mmCIF file of C-alpha atoms in Angstrom:
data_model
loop_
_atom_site.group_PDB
_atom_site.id
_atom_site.type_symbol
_atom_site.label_atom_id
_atom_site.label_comp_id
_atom_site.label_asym_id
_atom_site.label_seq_id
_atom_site.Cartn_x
_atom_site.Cartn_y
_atom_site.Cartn_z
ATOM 1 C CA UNK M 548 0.000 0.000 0.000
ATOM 2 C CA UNK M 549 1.155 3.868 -0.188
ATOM 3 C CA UNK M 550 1.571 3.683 3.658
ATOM 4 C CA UNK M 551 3.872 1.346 3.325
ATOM 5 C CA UNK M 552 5.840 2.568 0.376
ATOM 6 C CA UNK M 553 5.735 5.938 2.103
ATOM 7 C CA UNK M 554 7.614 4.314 5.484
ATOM 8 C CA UNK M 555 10.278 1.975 3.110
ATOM 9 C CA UNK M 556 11.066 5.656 1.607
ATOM 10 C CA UNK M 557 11.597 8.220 4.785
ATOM 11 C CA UNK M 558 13.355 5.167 5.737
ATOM 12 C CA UNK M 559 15.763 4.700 3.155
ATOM 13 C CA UNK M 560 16.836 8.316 3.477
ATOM 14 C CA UNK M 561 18.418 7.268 6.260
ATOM 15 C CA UNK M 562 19.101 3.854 6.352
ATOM 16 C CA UNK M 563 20.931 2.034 9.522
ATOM 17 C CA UNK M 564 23.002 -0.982 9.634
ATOM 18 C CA UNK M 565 22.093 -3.772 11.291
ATOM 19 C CA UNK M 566 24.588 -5.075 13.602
ATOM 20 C CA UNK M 567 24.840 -9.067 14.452
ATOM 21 C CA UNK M 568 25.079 -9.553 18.060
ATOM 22 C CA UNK M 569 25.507 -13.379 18.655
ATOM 23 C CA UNK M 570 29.118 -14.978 17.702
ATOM 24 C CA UNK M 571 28.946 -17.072 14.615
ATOM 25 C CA UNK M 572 29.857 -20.058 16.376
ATOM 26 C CA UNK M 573 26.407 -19.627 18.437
ATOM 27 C CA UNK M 574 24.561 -19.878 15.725
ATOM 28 C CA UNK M 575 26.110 -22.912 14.291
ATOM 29 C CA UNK M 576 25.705 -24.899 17.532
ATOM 30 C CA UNK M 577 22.100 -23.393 17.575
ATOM 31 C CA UNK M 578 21.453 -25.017 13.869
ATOM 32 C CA UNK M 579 23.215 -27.840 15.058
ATOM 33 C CA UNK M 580 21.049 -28.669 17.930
ATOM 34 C CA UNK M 581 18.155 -27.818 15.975
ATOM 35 C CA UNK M 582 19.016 -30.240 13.417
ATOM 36 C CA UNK M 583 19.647 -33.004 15.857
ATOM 37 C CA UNK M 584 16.152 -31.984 17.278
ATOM 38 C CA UNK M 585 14.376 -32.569 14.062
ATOM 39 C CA UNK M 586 13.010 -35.403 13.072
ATOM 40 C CA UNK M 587 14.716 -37.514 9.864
#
């Protein structure tokens, strides 16, 4: 909708980075476990 493009666009003109705050490792035991979790 317009309200939507309107909000993507002020937004854009000033856009932030987004910062990872877990360690990579984390989330590799995290998919890890979750894997192991899962039924085959």
């Amino acid at each position: 909708s317009d309200e939507i493009l309107g909000y993507l666009a002020d937004r854009n003109l000033n856009p932030i980075r987004y910062t990872w705050n877990a360690k990579g490792e984390n989330i590799l035991r995290k998919i890890q476990r979750a894997k192991q979790a899962l039924p085959v």
